[in-house]
mmCIF file of C-alpha atoms in Angstrom:
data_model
loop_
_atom_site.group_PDB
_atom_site.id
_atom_site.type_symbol
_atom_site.label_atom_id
_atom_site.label_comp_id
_atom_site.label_asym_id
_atom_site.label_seq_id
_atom_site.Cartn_x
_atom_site.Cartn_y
_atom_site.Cartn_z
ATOM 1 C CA UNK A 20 76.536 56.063 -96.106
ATOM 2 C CA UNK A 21 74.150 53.207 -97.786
ATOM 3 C CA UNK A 22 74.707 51.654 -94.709
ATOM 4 C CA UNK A 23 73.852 53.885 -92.303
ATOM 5 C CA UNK A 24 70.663 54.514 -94.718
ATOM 6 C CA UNK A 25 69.612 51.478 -94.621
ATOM 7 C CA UNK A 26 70.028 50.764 -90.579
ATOM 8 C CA UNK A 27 67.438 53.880 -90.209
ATOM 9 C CA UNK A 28 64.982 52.977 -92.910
ATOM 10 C CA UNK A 29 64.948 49.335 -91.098
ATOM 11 C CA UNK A 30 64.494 51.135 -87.157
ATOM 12 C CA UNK A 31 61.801 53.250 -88.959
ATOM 13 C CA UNK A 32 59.773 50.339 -89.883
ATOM 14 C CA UNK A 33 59.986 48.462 -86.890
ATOM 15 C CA UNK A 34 58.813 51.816 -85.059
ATOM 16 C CA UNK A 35 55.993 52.014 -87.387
ATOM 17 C CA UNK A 36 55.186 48.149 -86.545
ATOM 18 C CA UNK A 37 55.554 48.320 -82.944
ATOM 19 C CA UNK A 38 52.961 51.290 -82.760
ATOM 20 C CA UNK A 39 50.407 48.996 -86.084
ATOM 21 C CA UNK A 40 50.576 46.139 -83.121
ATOM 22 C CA UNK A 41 49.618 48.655 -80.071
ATOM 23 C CA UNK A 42 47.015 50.164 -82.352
ATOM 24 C CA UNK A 43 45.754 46.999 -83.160
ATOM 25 C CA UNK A 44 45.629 45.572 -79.315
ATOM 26 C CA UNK A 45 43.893 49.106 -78.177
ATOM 27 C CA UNK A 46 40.770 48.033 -80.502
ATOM 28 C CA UNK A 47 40.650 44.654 -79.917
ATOM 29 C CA UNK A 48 40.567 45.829 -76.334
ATOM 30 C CA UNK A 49 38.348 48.392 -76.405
ATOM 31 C CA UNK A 50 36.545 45.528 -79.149
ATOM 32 C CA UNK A 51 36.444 43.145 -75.984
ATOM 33 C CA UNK A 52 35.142 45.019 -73.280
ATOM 34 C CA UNK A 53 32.167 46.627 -75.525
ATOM 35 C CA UNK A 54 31.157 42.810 -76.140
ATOM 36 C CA UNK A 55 31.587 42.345 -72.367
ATOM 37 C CA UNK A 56 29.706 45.419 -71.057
ATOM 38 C CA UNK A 57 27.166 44.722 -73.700
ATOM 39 C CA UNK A 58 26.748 41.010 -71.685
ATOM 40 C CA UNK A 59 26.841 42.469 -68.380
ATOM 41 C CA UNK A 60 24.027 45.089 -68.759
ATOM 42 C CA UNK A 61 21.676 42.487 -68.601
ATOM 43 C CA UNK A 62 23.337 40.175 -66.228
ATOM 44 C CA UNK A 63 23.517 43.837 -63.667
ATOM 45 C CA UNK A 64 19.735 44.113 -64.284
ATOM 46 C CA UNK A 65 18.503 40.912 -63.527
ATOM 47 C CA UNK A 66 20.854 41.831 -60.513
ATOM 48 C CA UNK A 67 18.834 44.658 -59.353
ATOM 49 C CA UNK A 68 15.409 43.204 -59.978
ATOM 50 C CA UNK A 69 16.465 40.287 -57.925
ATOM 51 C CA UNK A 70 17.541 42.520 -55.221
ATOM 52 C CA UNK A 71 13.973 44.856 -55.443
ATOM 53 C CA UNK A 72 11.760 41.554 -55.666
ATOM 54 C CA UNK A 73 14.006 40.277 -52.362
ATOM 55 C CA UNK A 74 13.030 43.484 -50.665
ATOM 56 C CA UNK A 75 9.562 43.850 -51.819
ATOM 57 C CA UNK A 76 8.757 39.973 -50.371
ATOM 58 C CA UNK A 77 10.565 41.205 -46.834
ATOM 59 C CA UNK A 78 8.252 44.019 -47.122
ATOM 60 C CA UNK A 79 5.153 42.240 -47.888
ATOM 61 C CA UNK A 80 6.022 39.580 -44.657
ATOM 62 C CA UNK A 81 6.825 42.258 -42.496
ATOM 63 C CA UNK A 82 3.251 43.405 -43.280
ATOM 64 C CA UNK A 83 1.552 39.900 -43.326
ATOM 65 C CA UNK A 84 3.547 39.345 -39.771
ATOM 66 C CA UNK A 85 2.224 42.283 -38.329
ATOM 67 C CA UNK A 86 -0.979 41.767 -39.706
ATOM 68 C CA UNK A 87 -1.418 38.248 -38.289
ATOM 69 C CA UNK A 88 -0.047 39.036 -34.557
ATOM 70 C CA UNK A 89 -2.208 42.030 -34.747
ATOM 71 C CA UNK A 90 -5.131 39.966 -32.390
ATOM 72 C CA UNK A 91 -2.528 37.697 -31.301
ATOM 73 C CA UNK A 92 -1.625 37.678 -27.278
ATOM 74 C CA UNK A 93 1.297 39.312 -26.519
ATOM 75 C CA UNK A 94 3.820 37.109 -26.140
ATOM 76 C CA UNK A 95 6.588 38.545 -23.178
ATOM 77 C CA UNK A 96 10.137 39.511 -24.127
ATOM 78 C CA UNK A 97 12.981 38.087 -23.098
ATOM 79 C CA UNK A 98 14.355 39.799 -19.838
ATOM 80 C CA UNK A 99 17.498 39.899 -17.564
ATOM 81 C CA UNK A 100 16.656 37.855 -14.554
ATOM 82 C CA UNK A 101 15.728 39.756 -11.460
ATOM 83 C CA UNK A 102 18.161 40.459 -8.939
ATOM 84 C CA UNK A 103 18.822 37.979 -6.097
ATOM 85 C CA UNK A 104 18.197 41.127 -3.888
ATOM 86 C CA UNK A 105 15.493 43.649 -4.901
ATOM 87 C CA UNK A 106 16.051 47.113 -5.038
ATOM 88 C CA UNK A 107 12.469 47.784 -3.915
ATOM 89 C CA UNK A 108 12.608 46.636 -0.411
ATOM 90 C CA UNK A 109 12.374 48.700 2.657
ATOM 91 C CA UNK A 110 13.139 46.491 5.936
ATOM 92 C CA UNK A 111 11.595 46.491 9.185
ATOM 93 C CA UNK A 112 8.261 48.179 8.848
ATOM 94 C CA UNK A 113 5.711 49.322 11.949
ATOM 95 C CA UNK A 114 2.675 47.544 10.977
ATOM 96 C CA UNK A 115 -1.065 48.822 11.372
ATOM 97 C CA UNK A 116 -4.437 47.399 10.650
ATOM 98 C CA UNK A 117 -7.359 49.919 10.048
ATOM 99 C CA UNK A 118 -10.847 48.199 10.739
ATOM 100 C CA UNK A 119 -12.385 50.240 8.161
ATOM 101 C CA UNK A 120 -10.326 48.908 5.437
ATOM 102 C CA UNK A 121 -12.223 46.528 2.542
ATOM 103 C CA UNK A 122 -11.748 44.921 -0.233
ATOM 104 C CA UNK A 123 -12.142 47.327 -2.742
ATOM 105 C CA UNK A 124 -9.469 49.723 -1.235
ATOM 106 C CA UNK A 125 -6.622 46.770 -1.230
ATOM 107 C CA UNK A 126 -7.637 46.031 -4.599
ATOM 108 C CA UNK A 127 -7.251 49.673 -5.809
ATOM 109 C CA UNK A 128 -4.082 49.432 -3.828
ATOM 110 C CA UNK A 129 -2.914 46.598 -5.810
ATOM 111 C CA UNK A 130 -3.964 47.974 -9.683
ATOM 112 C CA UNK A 131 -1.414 45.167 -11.005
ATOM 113 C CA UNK A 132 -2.306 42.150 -9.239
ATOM 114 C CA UNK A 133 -5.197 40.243 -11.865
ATOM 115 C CA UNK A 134 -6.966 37.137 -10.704
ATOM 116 C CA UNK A 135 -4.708 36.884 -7.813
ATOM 117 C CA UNK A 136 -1.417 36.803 -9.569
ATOM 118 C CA UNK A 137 1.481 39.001 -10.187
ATOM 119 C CA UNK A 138 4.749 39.492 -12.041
ATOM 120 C CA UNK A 139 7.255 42.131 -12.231
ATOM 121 C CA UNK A 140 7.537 43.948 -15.736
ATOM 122 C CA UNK A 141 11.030 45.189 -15.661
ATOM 123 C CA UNK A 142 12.607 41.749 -14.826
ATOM 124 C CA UNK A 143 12.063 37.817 -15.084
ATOM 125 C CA UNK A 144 11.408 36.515 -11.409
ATOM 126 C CA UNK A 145 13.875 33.986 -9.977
ATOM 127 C CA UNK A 146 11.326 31.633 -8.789
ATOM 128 C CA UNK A 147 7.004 30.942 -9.548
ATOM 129 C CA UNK A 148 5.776 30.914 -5.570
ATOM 130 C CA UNK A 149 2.488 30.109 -4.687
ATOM 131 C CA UNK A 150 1.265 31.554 -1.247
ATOM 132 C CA UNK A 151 -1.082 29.131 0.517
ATOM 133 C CA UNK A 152 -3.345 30.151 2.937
ATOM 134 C CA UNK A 153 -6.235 27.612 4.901
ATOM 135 C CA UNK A 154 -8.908 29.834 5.881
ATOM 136 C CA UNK A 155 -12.257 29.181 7.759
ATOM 137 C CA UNK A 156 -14.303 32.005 9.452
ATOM 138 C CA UNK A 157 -11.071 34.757 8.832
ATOM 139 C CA UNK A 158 -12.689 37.585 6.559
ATOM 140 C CA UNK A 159 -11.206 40.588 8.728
ATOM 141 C CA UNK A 160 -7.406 38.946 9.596
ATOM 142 C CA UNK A 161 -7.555 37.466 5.455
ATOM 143 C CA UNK A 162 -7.932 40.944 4.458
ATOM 144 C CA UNK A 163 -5.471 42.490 6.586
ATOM 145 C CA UNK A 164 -3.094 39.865 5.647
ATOM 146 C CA UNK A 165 -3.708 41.024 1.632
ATOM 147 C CA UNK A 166 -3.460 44.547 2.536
ATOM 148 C CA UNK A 167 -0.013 44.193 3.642
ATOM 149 C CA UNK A 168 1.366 40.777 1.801
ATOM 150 C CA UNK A 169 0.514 41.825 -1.947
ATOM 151 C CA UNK A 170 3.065 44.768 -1.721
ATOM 152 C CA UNK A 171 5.500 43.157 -0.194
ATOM 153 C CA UNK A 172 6.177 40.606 -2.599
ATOM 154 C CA UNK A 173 6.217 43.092 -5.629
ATOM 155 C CA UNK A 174 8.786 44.563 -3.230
ATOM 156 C CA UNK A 175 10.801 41.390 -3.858
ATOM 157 C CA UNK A 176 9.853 40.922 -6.912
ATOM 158 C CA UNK A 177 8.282 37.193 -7.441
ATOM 159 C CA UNK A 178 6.004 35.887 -9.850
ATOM 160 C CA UNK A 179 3.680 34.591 -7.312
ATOM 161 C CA UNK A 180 0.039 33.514 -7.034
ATOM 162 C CA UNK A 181 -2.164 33.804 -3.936
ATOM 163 C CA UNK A 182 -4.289 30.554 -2.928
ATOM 164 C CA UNK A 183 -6.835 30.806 0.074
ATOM 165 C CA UNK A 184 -8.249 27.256 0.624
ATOM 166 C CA UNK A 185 -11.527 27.903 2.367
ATOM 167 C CA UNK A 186 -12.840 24.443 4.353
ATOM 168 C CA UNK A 187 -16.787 24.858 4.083
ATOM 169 C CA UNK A 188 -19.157 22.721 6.050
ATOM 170 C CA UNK A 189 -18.962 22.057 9.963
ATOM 171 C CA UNK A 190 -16.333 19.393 10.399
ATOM 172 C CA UNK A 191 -13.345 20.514 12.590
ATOM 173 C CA UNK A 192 -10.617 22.359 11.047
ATOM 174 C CA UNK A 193 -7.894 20.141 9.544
ATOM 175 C CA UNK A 194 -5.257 22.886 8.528
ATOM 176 C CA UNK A 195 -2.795 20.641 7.257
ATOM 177 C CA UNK A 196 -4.821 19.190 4.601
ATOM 178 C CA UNK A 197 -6.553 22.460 3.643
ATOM 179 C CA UNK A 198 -2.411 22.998 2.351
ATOM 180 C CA UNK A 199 -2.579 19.701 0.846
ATOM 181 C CA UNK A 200 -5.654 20.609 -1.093
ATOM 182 C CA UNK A 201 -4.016 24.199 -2.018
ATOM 183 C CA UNK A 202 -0.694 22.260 -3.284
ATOM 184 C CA UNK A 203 -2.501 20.024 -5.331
ATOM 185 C CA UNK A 204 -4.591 22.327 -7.193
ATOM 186 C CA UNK A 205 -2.489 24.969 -6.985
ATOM 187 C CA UNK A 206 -0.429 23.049 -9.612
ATOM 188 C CA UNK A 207 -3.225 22.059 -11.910
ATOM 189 C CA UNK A 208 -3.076 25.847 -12.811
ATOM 190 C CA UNK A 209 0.940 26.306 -13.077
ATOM 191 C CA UNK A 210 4.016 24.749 -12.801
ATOM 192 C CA UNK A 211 4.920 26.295 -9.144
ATOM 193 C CA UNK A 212 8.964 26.325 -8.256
ATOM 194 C CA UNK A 213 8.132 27.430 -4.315
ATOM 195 C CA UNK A 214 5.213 27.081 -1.989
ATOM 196 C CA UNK A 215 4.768 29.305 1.197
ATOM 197 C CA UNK A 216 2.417 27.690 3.653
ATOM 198 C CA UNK A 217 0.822 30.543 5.301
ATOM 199 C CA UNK A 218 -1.272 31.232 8.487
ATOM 200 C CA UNK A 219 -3.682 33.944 8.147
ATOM 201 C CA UNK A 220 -3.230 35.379 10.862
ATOM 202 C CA UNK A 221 0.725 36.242 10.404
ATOM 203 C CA UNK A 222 1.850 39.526 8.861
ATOM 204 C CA UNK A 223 5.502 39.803 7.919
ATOM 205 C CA UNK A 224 7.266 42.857 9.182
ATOM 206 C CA UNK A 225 10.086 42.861 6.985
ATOM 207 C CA UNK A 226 10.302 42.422 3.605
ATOM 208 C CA UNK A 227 14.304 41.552 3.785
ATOM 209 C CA UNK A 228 12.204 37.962 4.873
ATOM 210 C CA UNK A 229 12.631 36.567 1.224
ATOM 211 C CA UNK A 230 9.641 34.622 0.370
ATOM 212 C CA UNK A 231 11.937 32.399 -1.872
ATOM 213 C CA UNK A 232 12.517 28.367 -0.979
ATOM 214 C CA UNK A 233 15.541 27.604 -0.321
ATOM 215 C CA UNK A 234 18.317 24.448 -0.813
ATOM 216 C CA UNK A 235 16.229 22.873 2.555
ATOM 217 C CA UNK A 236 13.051 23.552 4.389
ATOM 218 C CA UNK A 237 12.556 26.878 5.184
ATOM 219 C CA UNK A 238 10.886 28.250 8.438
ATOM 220 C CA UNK A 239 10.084 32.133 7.851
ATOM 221 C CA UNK A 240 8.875 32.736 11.865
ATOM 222 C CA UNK A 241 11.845 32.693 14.238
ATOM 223 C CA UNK A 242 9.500 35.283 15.854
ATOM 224 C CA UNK A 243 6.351 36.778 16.221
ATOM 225 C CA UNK A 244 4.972 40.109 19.036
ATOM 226 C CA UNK A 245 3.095 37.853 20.965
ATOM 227 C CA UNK A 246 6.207 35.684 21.831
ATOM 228 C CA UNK A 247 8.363 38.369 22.173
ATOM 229 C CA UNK A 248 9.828 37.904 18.879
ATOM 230 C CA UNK A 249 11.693 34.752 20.078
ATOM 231 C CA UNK A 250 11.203 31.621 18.646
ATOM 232 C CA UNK A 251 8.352 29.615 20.337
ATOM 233 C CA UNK A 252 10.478 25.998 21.102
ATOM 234 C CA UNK A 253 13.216 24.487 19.949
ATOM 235 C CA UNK A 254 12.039 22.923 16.507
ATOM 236 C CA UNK A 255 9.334 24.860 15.737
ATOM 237 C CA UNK A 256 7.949 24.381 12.378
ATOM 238 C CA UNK A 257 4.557 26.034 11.980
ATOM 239 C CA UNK A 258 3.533 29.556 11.362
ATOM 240 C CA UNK A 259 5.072 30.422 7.861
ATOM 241 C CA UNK A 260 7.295 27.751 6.295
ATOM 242 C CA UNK A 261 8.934 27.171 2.393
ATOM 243 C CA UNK A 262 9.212 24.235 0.394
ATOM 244 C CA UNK A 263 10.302 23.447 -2.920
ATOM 245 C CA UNK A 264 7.646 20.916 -4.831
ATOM 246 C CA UNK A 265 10.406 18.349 -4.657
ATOM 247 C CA UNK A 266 10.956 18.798 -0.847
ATOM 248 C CA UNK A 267 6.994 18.837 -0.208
ATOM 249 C CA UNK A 268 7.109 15.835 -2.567
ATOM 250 C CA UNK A 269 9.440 14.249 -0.885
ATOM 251 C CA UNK A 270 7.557 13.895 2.473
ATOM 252 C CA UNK A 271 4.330 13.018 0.794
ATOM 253 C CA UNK A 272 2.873 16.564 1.718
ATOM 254 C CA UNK A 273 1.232 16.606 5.484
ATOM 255 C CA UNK A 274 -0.985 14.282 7.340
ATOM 256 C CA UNK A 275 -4.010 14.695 6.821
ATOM 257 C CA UNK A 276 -5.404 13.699 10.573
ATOM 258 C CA UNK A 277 -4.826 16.635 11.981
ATOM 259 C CA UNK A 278 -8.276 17.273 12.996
ATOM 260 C CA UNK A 279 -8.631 20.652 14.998
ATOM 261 C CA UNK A 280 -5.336 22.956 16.453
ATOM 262 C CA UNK A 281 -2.086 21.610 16.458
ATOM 263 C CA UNK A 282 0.503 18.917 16.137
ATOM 264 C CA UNK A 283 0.802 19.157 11.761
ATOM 265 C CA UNK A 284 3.347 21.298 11.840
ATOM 266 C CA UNK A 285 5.804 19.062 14.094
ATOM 267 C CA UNK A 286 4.762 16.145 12.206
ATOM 268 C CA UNK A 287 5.832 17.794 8.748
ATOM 269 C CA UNK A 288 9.140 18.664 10.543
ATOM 270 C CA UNK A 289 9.975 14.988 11.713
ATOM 271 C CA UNK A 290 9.258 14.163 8.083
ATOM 272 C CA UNK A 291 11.431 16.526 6.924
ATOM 273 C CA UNK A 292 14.339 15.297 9.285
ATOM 274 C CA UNK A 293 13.245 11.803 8.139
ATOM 275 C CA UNK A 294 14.453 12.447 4.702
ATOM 276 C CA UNK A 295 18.172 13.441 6.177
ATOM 277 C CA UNK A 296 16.709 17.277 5.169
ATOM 278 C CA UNK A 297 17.589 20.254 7.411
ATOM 279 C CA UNK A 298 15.229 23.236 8.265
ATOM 280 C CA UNK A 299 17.025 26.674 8.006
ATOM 281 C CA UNK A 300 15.489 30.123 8.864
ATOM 282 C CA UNK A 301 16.339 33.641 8.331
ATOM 283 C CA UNK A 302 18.642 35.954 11.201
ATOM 284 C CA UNK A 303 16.091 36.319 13.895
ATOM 285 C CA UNK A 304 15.971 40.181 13.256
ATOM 286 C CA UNK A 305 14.575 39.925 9.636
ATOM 287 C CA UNK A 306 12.051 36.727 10.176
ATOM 288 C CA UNK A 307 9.983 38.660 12.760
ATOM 289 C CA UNK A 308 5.469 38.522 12.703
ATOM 290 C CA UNK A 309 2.891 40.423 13.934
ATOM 291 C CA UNK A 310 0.408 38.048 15.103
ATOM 292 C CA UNK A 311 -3.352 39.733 14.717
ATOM 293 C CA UNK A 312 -5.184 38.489 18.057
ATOM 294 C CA UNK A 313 -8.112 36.472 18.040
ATOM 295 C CA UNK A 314 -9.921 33.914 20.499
ATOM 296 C CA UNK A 315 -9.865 30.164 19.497
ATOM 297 C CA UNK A 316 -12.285 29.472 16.683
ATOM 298 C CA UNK A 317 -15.717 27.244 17.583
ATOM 299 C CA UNK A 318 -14.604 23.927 15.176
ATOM 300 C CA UNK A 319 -10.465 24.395 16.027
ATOM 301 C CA UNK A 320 -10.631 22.808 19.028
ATOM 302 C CA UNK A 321 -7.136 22.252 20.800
ATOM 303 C CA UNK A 322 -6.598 17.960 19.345
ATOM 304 C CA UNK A 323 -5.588 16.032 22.071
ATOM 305 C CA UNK A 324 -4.976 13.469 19.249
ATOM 306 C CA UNK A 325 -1.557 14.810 18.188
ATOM 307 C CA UNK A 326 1.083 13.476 20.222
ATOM 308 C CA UNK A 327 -0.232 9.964 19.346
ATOM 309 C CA UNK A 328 -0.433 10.907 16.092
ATOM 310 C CA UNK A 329 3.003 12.093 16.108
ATOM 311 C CA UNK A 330 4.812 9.029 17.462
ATOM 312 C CA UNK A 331 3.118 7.278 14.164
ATOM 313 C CA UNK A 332 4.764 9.563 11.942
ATOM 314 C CA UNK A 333 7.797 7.007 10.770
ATOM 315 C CA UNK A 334 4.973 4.317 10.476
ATOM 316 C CA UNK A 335 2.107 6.417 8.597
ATOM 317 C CA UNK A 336 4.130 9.200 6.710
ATOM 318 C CA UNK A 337 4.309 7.004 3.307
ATOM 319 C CA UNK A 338 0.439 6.089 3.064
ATOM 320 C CA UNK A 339 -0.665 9.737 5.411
ATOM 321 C CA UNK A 340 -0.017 12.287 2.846
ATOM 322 C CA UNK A 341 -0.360 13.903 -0.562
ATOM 323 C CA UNK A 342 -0.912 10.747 -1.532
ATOM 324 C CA UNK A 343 -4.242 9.869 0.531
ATOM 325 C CA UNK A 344 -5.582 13.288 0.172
ATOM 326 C CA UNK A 345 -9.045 12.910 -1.036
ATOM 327 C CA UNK A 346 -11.842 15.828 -0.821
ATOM 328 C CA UNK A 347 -14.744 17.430 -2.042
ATOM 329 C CA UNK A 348 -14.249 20.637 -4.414
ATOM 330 C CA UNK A 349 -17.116 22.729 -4.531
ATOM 331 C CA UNK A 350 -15.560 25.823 -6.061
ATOM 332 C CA UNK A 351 -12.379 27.451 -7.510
ATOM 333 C CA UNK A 352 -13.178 31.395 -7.987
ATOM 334 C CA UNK A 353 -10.249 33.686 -9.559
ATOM 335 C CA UNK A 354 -10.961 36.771 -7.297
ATOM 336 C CA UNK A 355 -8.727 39.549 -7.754
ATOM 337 C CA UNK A 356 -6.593 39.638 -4.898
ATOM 338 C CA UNK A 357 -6.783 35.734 -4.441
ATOM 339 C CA UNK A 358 -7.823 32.410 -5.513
ATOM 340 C CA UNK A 359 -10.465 30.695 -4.012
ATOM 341 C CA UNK A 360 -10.634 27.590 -3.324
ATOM 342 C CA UNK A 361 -13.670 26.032 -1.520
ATOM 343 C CA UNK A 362 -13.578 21.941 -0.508
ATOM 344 C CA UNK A 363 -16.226 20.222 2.121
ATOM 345 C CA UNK A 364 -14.146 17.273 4.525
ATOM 346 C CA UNK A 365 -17.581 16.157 5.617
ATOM 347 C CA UNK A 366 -18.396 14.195 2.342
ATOM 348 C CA UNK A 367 -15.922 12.054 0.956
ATOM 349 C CA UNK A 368 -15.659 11.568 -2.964
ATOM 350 C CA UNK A 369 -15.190 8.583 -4.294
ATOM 351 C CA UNK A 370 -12.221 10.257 -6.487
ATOM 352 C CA UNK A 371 -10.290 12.935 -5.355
#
């Protein structure tokens, strides 16, 4: 019986120690985390005023950003290239030329075009092409030729630029340096990927023609109305034709002793050939001209120069070129359809 007394009153005070030692741990616990909380209060403060400072200073240069870009030029987004193919285009179109048309209509026509330049706004343009176009006593067939060309490159969607190089004074018409001229000063204003050398008188019927260079030489006119749409000779180079800046650089540009009609365009193909290049066109049914009539022009006398001239080509084509090109500029004029460019032949600089 003592026994048995004695093994309860010894469980009893164990029980009664076991629950002294968990009272004792549940204050120093409760002890320790007051001490803790009491450390972190500030600690989750400083936390939050970090965190409203941080987003008060984003605020503030948010502001000051839109503040300082506020008279700033607007600076273009970055877009998805253009398509290789443009939705816009239409094909084979019926062409027509009112007399009564002037400036001030194509212009209206044209509300995006600004100092002769264009860009699409819903895409970035695969290639910069400047349009090139030597021009002496033209007015009516250089208007027509605006009328009709400005839409159809926003139809194909190029960032182009038109140049008209206007030859002023009375010395005969040298077409292939007029292009010269245009190519040269053409880049002084941008950094041009393509350059279409373009007779004034040519209208393209359909816009499926890409006005794009290509891997080689292109030649745009495999036909024209007044040839029956078929392509004037075998190797026929003149009209409409693409380069690249490295291909025109390659060939040193054209002569520049063409004096009067014909021959420069042969002599830039040989050139081409020359330098183991290859001229490609479009299928005859999309590269297809309407040529506007006119009578030969007093100072573009036919030059019966130019088959001498051409069997000099492998001998002259190094030191006859964009290299030798030297001229007068009187004027460059940002019109809005069109640059001008105006250079006299008949007075040579002593720099050019």
């Amino acid at each position: 019986m003592a026994l048995g007394w004695n093994v309860f009153n010894l469980f009893y005070k164990f029980k009664v120690l076991v629950l002294v030692t968990l009272f004792v741990m549940v204050l120093w616990t409760t002890f320790s985390y007051l001490v803790d909380t009491r450390q972190e209060i500030p600690k989750a403060k400083s936390m939050m005023e970090f965190f409203w400072k941080v987003t008060r200073l984003e605020h503030s240069q948010k502001e000051e950003k839109i503040e300082s870009t506020a008279d700033a030029p607007m600076v273009e987004s970055f877009q998805d290239s253009c398509p290789a193919l443009s939705p816009y285009l239409r094909g084979a179109s019926k062409l027509s030329f009112k007399p009564s048309v002037t400036l001030e209509e194509v212009q209206k026509e044209n509300p995006q075009v600004a100092k002769g330049r264009y860009h699409p706004v819903e895409c970035s343009a695969l290639q910069h092409v400047a349009i090139l176009i030597p021009h002496r006593h033209r007015e009516k067939h250089l208007l027509y030729l605006l009328q009709h060309l400005h839409p159809f490159l926003q139809r194909q969607q190029l960032d182009y630029g038109i140049y008209v190089i206007h030859q002023a004074g009375n010395t005969k018409f040298n077409r292939a340096k007029l292009l010269n001229v245009g190519y040269l000063e053409a880049l002084k204003e941008a950094n041009w990927d393509c350059f279409i050398f373009h007779d004034v008188d040519l209208v393209p019927e359909n816009d499926f023609n890409i006005y794009m260079c290509d891997t080689q030489p292109k030649h745009l006119v495999v036909g024209r109305n007044n040839t029956g749409y078929r392509l004037r000779y075998r190797g026929y180079f003149g009209g409409v034709t693409a380069l690249t800046r490295d291909q025109f650089s390659k060939v040193n540009g054209f002569s520049n002793n063409y004096w009067g009609w014909g021959g420069e365009d042969d002599d830039l193909r040989i050139r081409v050939e020359m330098q183991k290049m290859k001229v490609v066109r479009p299928p005859a049914d999309v590269a297809r001209y309407t040529m506007i009539f006119h009578n030969r022009d007093h100072g573009n006398e036919e030059n019966r120069e130019r088959m001498k001239l051409l069997r000099q080509v492998s001998r002259t084509w190094k030191t006859d070129g964009l290299n030798s090109c030297s001229y007068q500029l009187l004027s460059v004029e940002h019109n809005p359809l069109y640059i001008n460019i105006t250079v006299d032949f008949s007075v040579q600089p002593k720099v050019s």
